[in-house]
Tab-separated table of C-alpha atoms in Angstrom:
chain	number	residue	atom	x	y	z
A	67	UNK	CA	0.234	0.243	-0.141
A	68	UNK	CA	2.852	2.331	0.837
A	69	UNK	CA	4.414	1.755	-2.540
A	70	UNK	CA	1.272	2.359	-4.134
A	71	UNK	CA	0.925	5.628	-2.568
A	72	UNK	CA	4.281	6.590	-3.292
A	73	UNK	CA	4.177	5.712	-6.985
A	74	UNK	CA	0.873	7.583	-7.182
A	75	UNK	CA	2.671	10.769	-5.965
A	76	UNK	CA	5.341	10.162	-7.936
A	77	UNK	CA	2.971	9.660	-11.270
A	78	UNK	CA	1.229	12.951	-10.294
A	79	UNK	CA	4.548	15.008	-9.884
A	80	UNK	CA	5.645	13.774	-13.145
A	81	UNK	CA	2.432	14.681	-14.927
A	82	UNK	CA	2.613	18.223	-13.525
A	83	UNK	CA	6.277	18.376	-14.929
A	84	UNK	CA	5.138	17.380	-18.313
A	85	UNK	CA	1.969	19.570	-18.409
A	86	UNK	CA	3.935	22.772	-17.459
A	87	UNK	CA	5.798	22.647	-21.053
A	88	UNK	CA	9.224	22.061	-19.656
A	89	UNK	CA	11.342	22.808	-22.578
A	90	UNK	CA	10.011	26.461	-23.563
A	91	UNK	CA	9.562	27.066	-20.085
A	92	UNK	CA	13.290	26.386	-19.238
A	93	UNK	CA	14.532	28.042	-22.376
A	94	UNK	CA	12.564	31.289	-21.793
A	95	UNK	CA	13.672	31.433	-18.088
A	96	UNK	CA	17.343	30.589	-18.966
A	97	UNK	CA	17.111	33.155	-21.663
A	98	UNK	CA	15.992	35.976	-19.105
A	99	UNK	CA	18.512	34.806	-16.796
A	100	UNK	CA	21.355	35.533	-18.859
A	101	UNK	CA	19.974	39.062	-19.989
A	102	UNK	CA	20.035	39.696	-16.459
A	103	UNK	CA	23.489	38.582	-15.646
A	104	UNK	CA	25.127	40.378	-18.856
A	105	UNK	CA	23.128	43.496	-17.739
A	106	UNK	CA	24.932	43.478	-14.548
A	107	UNK	CA	22.064	41.977	-11.951
A	108	UNK	CA	24.835	39.884	-10.470
A	109	UNK	CA	23.029	37.573	-7.818
A	110	UNK	CA	19.876	39.119	-8.501
A	111	UNK	CA	19.800	37.614	-11.685
A	112	UNK	CA	18.471	34.438	-9.531
A	113	UNK	CA	15.317	36.656	-8.671
A	114	UNK	CA	14.975	37.318	-12.225
A	115	UNK	CA	15.119	33.197	-13.019
A	116	UNK	CA	12.605	32.945	-10.155
A	117	UNK	CA	10.007	35.425	-11.502
A	118	UNK	CA	10.036	34.393	-15.195
A	119	UNK	CA	10.296	30.822	-14.199
A	120	UNK	CA	7.044	31.319	-12.018
A	121	UNK	CA	5.143	32.973	-14.612
A	122	UNK	CA	6.281	30.226	-17.159
A	123	UNK	CA	4.595	27.805	-14.836
A	124	UNK	CA	1.367	29.841	-14.868
A	125	UNK	CA	1.220	30.073	-18.651
A	126	UNK	CA	2.266	26.192	-19.143
A	127	UNK	CA	-0.224	24.771	-16.655
A	128	UNK	CA	-2.927	27.148	-17.684
A	129	UNK	CA	-2.667	26.108	-21.119
A	130	UNK	CA	-3.044	22.383	-20.688
A	131	UNK	CA	-6.076	23.082	-18.126
A	132	UNK	CA	-7.863	25.241	-20.734
A	133	UNK	CA	-7.373	22.737	-23.520
A	134	UNK	CA	-7.997	19.823	-21.446
A	135	UNK	CA	-11.513	18.966	-23.275
A	136	UNK	CA	-10.029	19.511	-26.721
A	137	UNK	CA	-6.988	17.560	-26.090
A	138	UNK	CA	-9.164	14.658	-24.775
A	139	UNK	CA	-11.267	14.910	-28.160
A	140	UNK	CA	-7.848	14.672	-30.249
A	141	UNK	CA	-6.683	11.813	-28.776
A	142	UNK	CA	-3.634	13.507	-27.269
A	143	UNK	CA	-2.031	10.856	-25.086
A	144	UNK	CA	1.030	13.000	-24.935
A	145	UNK	CA	-1.083	15.372	-22.740
A	146	UNK	CA	-0.988	14.567	-18.783
A	147	UNK	CA	-4.250	16.233	-18.043
A	148	UNK	CA	-6.112	14.877	-21.234
A	149	UNK	CA	-4.833	11.399	-20.837
A	150	UNK	CA	-5.774	11.060	-17.054
A	151	UNK	CA	-2.294	11.002	-16.088
A	152	UNK	CA	-2.809	13.643	-13.617
A	153	UNK	CA	-6.271	15.445	-12.494
A	154	UNK	CA	-7.226	18.635	-14.035
A	155	UNK	CA	-8.037	20.049	-10.638
A	156	UNK	CA	-4.105	19.339	-9.879
A	157	UNK	CA	-3.127	21.321	-12.689
A	158	UNK	CA	-5.430	24.319	-12.087
A	159	UNK	CA	-4.230	24.255	-8.365
A	160	UNK	CA	-0.666	24.433	-9.516
A	161	UNK	CA	-1.200	27.368	-11.886
A	162	UNK	CA	-2.934	29.409	-9.008
A	163	UNK	CA	-0.172	28.322	-6.677
A	164	UNK	CA	2.641	29.602	-9.430
A	165	UNK	CA	0.775	32.733	-10.050
A	166	UNK	CA	0.546	33.232	-6.099
A	167	UNK	CA	4.550	33.035	-6.250
A	168	UNK	CA	5.095	34.978	-9.367
A	169	UNK	CA	3.340	38.151	-8.212
A	170	UNK	CA	5.580	38.815	-4.906
A	171	UNK	CA	8.468	37.674	-6.892
A	172	UNK	CA	7.835	40.152	-9.728
A	173	UNK	CA	7.329	42.989	-7.106
A	174	UNK	CA	10.766	42.392	-5.778
A	175	UNK	CA	12.003	43.384	-9.222
A	176	UNK	CA	10.461	46.828	-8.920
A	177	UNK	CA	7.279	48.168	-9.793
A	178	UNK	CA	7.874	48.958	-13.416
A	179	UNK	CA	9.126	45.454	-14.122
A	180	UNK	CA	6.522	43.788	-12.262
A	181	UNK	CA	4.011	45.880	-14.552
A	182	UNK	CA	5.994	44.401	-17.686
A	183	UNK	CA	6.047	40.990	-16.294
A	184	UNK	CA	2.155	41.392	-15.729
A	185	UNK	CA	1.558	42.665	-19.095
A	186	UNK	CA	3.521	39.771	-20.747
A	187	UNK	CA	1.605	37.177	-18.456
A	188	UNK	CA	-1.764	38.818	-19.481
A	189	UNK	CA	-0.753	38.573	-23.171
A	190	UNK	CA	0.258	34.612	-22.882
A	191	UNK	CA	-3.044	34.085	-20.869
A	192	UNK	CA	-5.040	35.810	-23.432
A	193	UNK	CA	-3.581	33.164	-26.139
A	194	UNK	CA	-4.253	30.348	-24.084
A	195	UNK	CA	-7.925	31.342	-23.610
A	196	UNK	CA	-8.949	33.053	-27.108
A	197	UNK	CA	-5.788	34.111	-28.956
A	198	UNK	CA	-4.867	30.605	-30.229
A	199	UNK	CA	-8.100	30.078	-31.996
A	200	UNK	CA	-8.057	34.068	-33.837
A	201	UNK	CA	-6.085	35.202	-36.878
A	202	UNK	CA	-4.205	37.526	-34.505
A	203	UNK	CA	-2.698	34.408	-32.745
A	204	UNK	CA	0.882	35.541	-33.172
A	205	UNK	CA	0.259	39.116	-31.476
A	206	UNK	CA	0.294	37.584	-27.881
A	207	UNK	CA	3.551	36.086	-28.766
A	208	UNK	CA	5.105	39.084	-30.125
A	209	UNK	CA	3.914	41.154	-27.077
A	210	UNK	CA	4.936	38.565	-24.319
A	211	UNK	CA	8.535	37.893	-25.939
A	212	UNK	CA	8.899	41.665	-26.666
A	213	UNK	CA	8.579	42.651	-23.257
A	214	UNK	CA	10.807	39.964	-21.771
A	215	UNK	CA	13.940	42.222	-22.160
A	216	UNK	CA	12.008	45.103	-20.797
A	217	UNK	CA	11.343	42.835	-17.667
A	218	UNK	CA	14.982	42.558	-17.064
A	219	UNK	CA	16.012	46.347	-18.027
A	220	UNK	CA	13.100	47.917	-15.869
A	221	UNK	CA	14.465	45.881	-12.888
A	222	UNK	CA	18.000	47.628	-13.238
A	223	UNK	CA	18.812	50.996	-11.579
A	224	UNK	CA	17.807	53.268	-12.997
A	225	UNK	CA	15.007	51.453	-14.541
A	226	UNK	CA	14.774	51.965	-18.211
A	227	UNK	CA	13.304	50.353	-21.598
A	228	UNK	CA	15.650	48.473	-23.666
A	229	UNK	CA	16.511	49.559	-27.259
A	230	UNK	CA	13.662	49.028	-29.709
A	231	UNK	CA	15.576	46.485	-31.899
A	232	UNK	CA	15.868	44.508	-28.851
A	233	UNK	CA	12.410	44.344	-27.917
A	234	UNK	CA	11.783	43.522	-31.839
A	235	UNK	CA	14.281	40.971	-31.685
A	236	UNK	CA	12.280	39.314	-28.856
A	237	UNK	CA	8.859	39.722	-30.707
A	238	UNK	CA	10.371	38.174	-34.014
A	239	UNK	CA	11.637	35.130	-31.884
A	240	UNK	CA	8.212	34.829	-30.272
A	241	UNK	CA	6.436	34.909	-33.434
A	242	UNK	CA	8.786	32.385	-34.890
A	243	UNK	CA	8.030	30.079	-31.580
A	244	UNK	CA	4.556	30.662	-31.852
A	245	UNK	CA	4.438	28.921	-35.587
A	246	UNK	CA	7.043	26.206	-34.822
A	247	UNK	CA	5.103	25.148	-31.938
A	248	UNK	CA	1.734	24.406	-33.300
A	249	UNK	CA	2.902	22.966	-36.546
A	250	UNK	CA	2.415	19.290	-35.490
A	251	UNK	CA	-1.037	20.095	-34.386
A	252	UNK	CA	-2.179	22.157	-37.401
A	253	UNK	CA	-4.325	19.349	-38.800
A	254	UNK	CA	-6.199	18.382	-35.897
A	255	UNK	CA	-6.746	21.975	-34.868
A	256	UNK	CA	-8.069	22.718	-38.459
A	257	UNK	CA	-10.646	19.640	-37.848
A	258	UNK	CA	-11.666	21.163	-34.507
A	259	UNK	CA	-12.313	24.643	-36.380
A	260	UNK	CA	-9.519	26.731	-34.805
A	261	UNK	CA	-8.575	29.787	-36.941
A	262	UNK	CA	-5.293	30.717	-35.548
A	263	UNK	CA	-2.855	32.339	-38.205
A	264	UNK	CA	-0.854	29.066	-38.693
A	265	UNK	CA	-3.912	26.999	-38.998
A	266	UNK	CA	-5.263	29.504	-41.639
A	267	UNK	CA	-2.039	29.355	-43.640
A	268	UNK	CA	-1.122	25.601	-43.246
A	269	UNK	CA	2.102	23.736	-42.180
A	270	UNK	CA	4.309	24.596	-45.290
A	271	UNK	CA	3.571	28.092	-45.380
A	272	UNK	CA	3.986	28.415	-41.261
A	273	UNK	CA	7.332	26.538	-41.498
A	274	UNK	CA	8.480	29.501	-43.840
A	275	UNK	CA	6.815	32.188	-41.789
A	276	UNK	CA	8.800	30.573	-38.692
A	277	UNK	CA	12.001	30.632	-40.465
A	278	UNK	CA	11.542	34.237	-41.620
A	279	UNK	CA	10.619	35.462	-38.126
A	280	UNK	CA	13.885	33.709	-36.651
A	281	UNK	CA	15.952	35.118	-39.286
A	282	UNK	CA	14.834	38.880	-38.708
A	283	UNK	CA	15.827	38.253	-35.167
A	284	UNK	CA	19.215	37.240	-36.036
A	285	UNK	CA	19.512	40.036	-38.294
A	286	UNK	CA	18.422	42.506	-35.671
A	287	UNK	CA	20.929	40.821	-33.160
A	288	UNK	CA	23.596	41.394	-35.656
A	289	UNK	CA	22.723	44.996	-36.950
A	290	UNK	CA	21.629	46.129	-33.798
A	291	UNK	CA	24.477	45.239	-31.489
A	292	UNK	CA	27.047	46.920	-34.305
A	293	UNK	CA	27.893	43.991	-36.165
A	294	UNK	CA	29.324	40.870	-35.622
A	295	UNK	CA	32.986	39.993	-34.187
A	296	UNK	CA	34.997	37.361	-32.307
A	297	UNK	CA	32.786	34.972	-30.439
A	298	UNK	CA	29.844	36.647	-31.050
A	299	UNK	CA	30.280	35.925	-34.893
A	300	UNK	CA	30.534	32.514	-34.045
A	301	UNK	CA	27.125	32.466	-32.138
A	302	UNK	CA	25.501	34.368	-34.952
A	303	UNK	CA	26.779	31.905	-37.571
A	304	UNK	CA	25.469	28.953	-35.317
A	305	UNK	CA	22.075	30.822	-34.934
A	306	UNK	CA	22.020	31.432	-38.754
A	307	UNK	CA	22.644	27.549	-39.490
A	308	UNK	CA	20.076	26.276	-37.012
A	309	UNK	CA	17.485	28.813	-38.378
A	310	UNK	CA	18.251	27.453	-41.997
A	311	UNK	CA	17.929	23.946	-40.473
A	312	UNK	CA	14.227	24.643	-39.100
A	313	UNK	CA	12.523	24.707	-42.706
A	314	UNK	CA	14.434	21.824	-43.703
A	315	UNK	CA	13.034	19.938	-40.637
A	316	UNK	CA	9.897	21.300	-41.021
A	317	UNK	CA	9.305	20.297	-44.686
A	318	UNK	CA	10.652	16.982	-43.878
A	319	UNK	CA	7.895	16.395	-41.469
A	320	UNK	CA	10.337	16.594	-38.324
A	321	UNK	CA	7.727	19.152	-36.735
A	322	UNK	CA	8.812	18.637	-33.207
A	323	UNK	CA	12.480	18.922	-34.034
A	324	UNK	CA	11.716	22.003	-35.724
A	325	UNK	CA	10.153	23.412	-32.598
A	326	UNK	CA	13.283	22.609	-30.599
A	327	UNK	CA	15.356	24.150	-32.991
A	328	UNK	CA	13.385	27.252	-32.743
A	329	UNK	CA	14.078	27.305	-28.964
A	330	UNK	CA	17.844	26.958	-29.725
A	331	UNK	CA	17.844	29.835	-32.228
A	332	UNK	CA	16.664	31.997	-29.350
A	333	UNK	CA	19.159	30.707	-26.968
A	334	UNK	CA	22.015	31.457	-29.459
A	335	UNK	CA	20.515	34.950	-30.099
A	336	UNK	CA	20.402	35.685	-26.395
A	337	UNK	CA	24.508	34.130	-26.379
A	338	UNK	CA	25.364	36.138	-29.337
A	339	UNK	CA	24.153	39.489	-27.615
A	340	UNK	CA	26.073	38.406	-24.362
A	341	UNK	CA	28.953	37.625	-25.980
A	342	UNK	CA	29.079	41.097	-27.757
A	343	UNK	CA	29.010	42.788	-24.211
A	344	UNK	CA	25.088	43.559	-24.737
A	345	UNK	CA	22.983	45.013	-21.862
A	346	UNK	CA	19.303	45.768	-22.015
């Protein structure tokens, strides 16, 4: 009986972990932490990691909770809530607890940074609730990712907004991530009547839009930071190569790999920015 109880708890924790969308959550959190570190926050970068990480948990868990019925109809066995691996009530509670932790953590960054984080979170939650079904589905991604560097810069002393090109690069990465993330689900989403922009455009065009958005982000980082040089050139070259691999894998039907490559491009763009001595 004790072993059964232990197994049940482990199963639930495993399901909760999978339901938070761990890959993008970790990628976004680490990118924010690196931006904070290169901008001179030092040990305070851990607070940025905690606040952004809590926000990512809110976004991931709320997404799976809100999509539970659609995922169940689609037979999504990879979704812990839809497959019955973890109760929907547990995911809902986890999302609320993460939100309860996110609010004070964000306020510790300062009122301006907390406001930027709140804006990014509201935008992401709007996407989870309604945005993914509308032709303007890329907009919440552009807003949330565009605000990510602002969360860091507004937490500095003195608080300030980042350069426009930094926010635009973040927005482009967000749009690319949106198109990449839904690629594998487009056929089923269409059958369920979803009218998000990737669903309206179809998989092949969405792959191209994803690659174009990532290339735009890479160019913005290159030109906005004064051109390539040293190790930054290596990081930018790697980002360009990985960006080129996104449509190759996408057109070959390796849609999950295309999404993971998109996360890698985002990381390489931030690394390139950091190697160039960039500060938001």
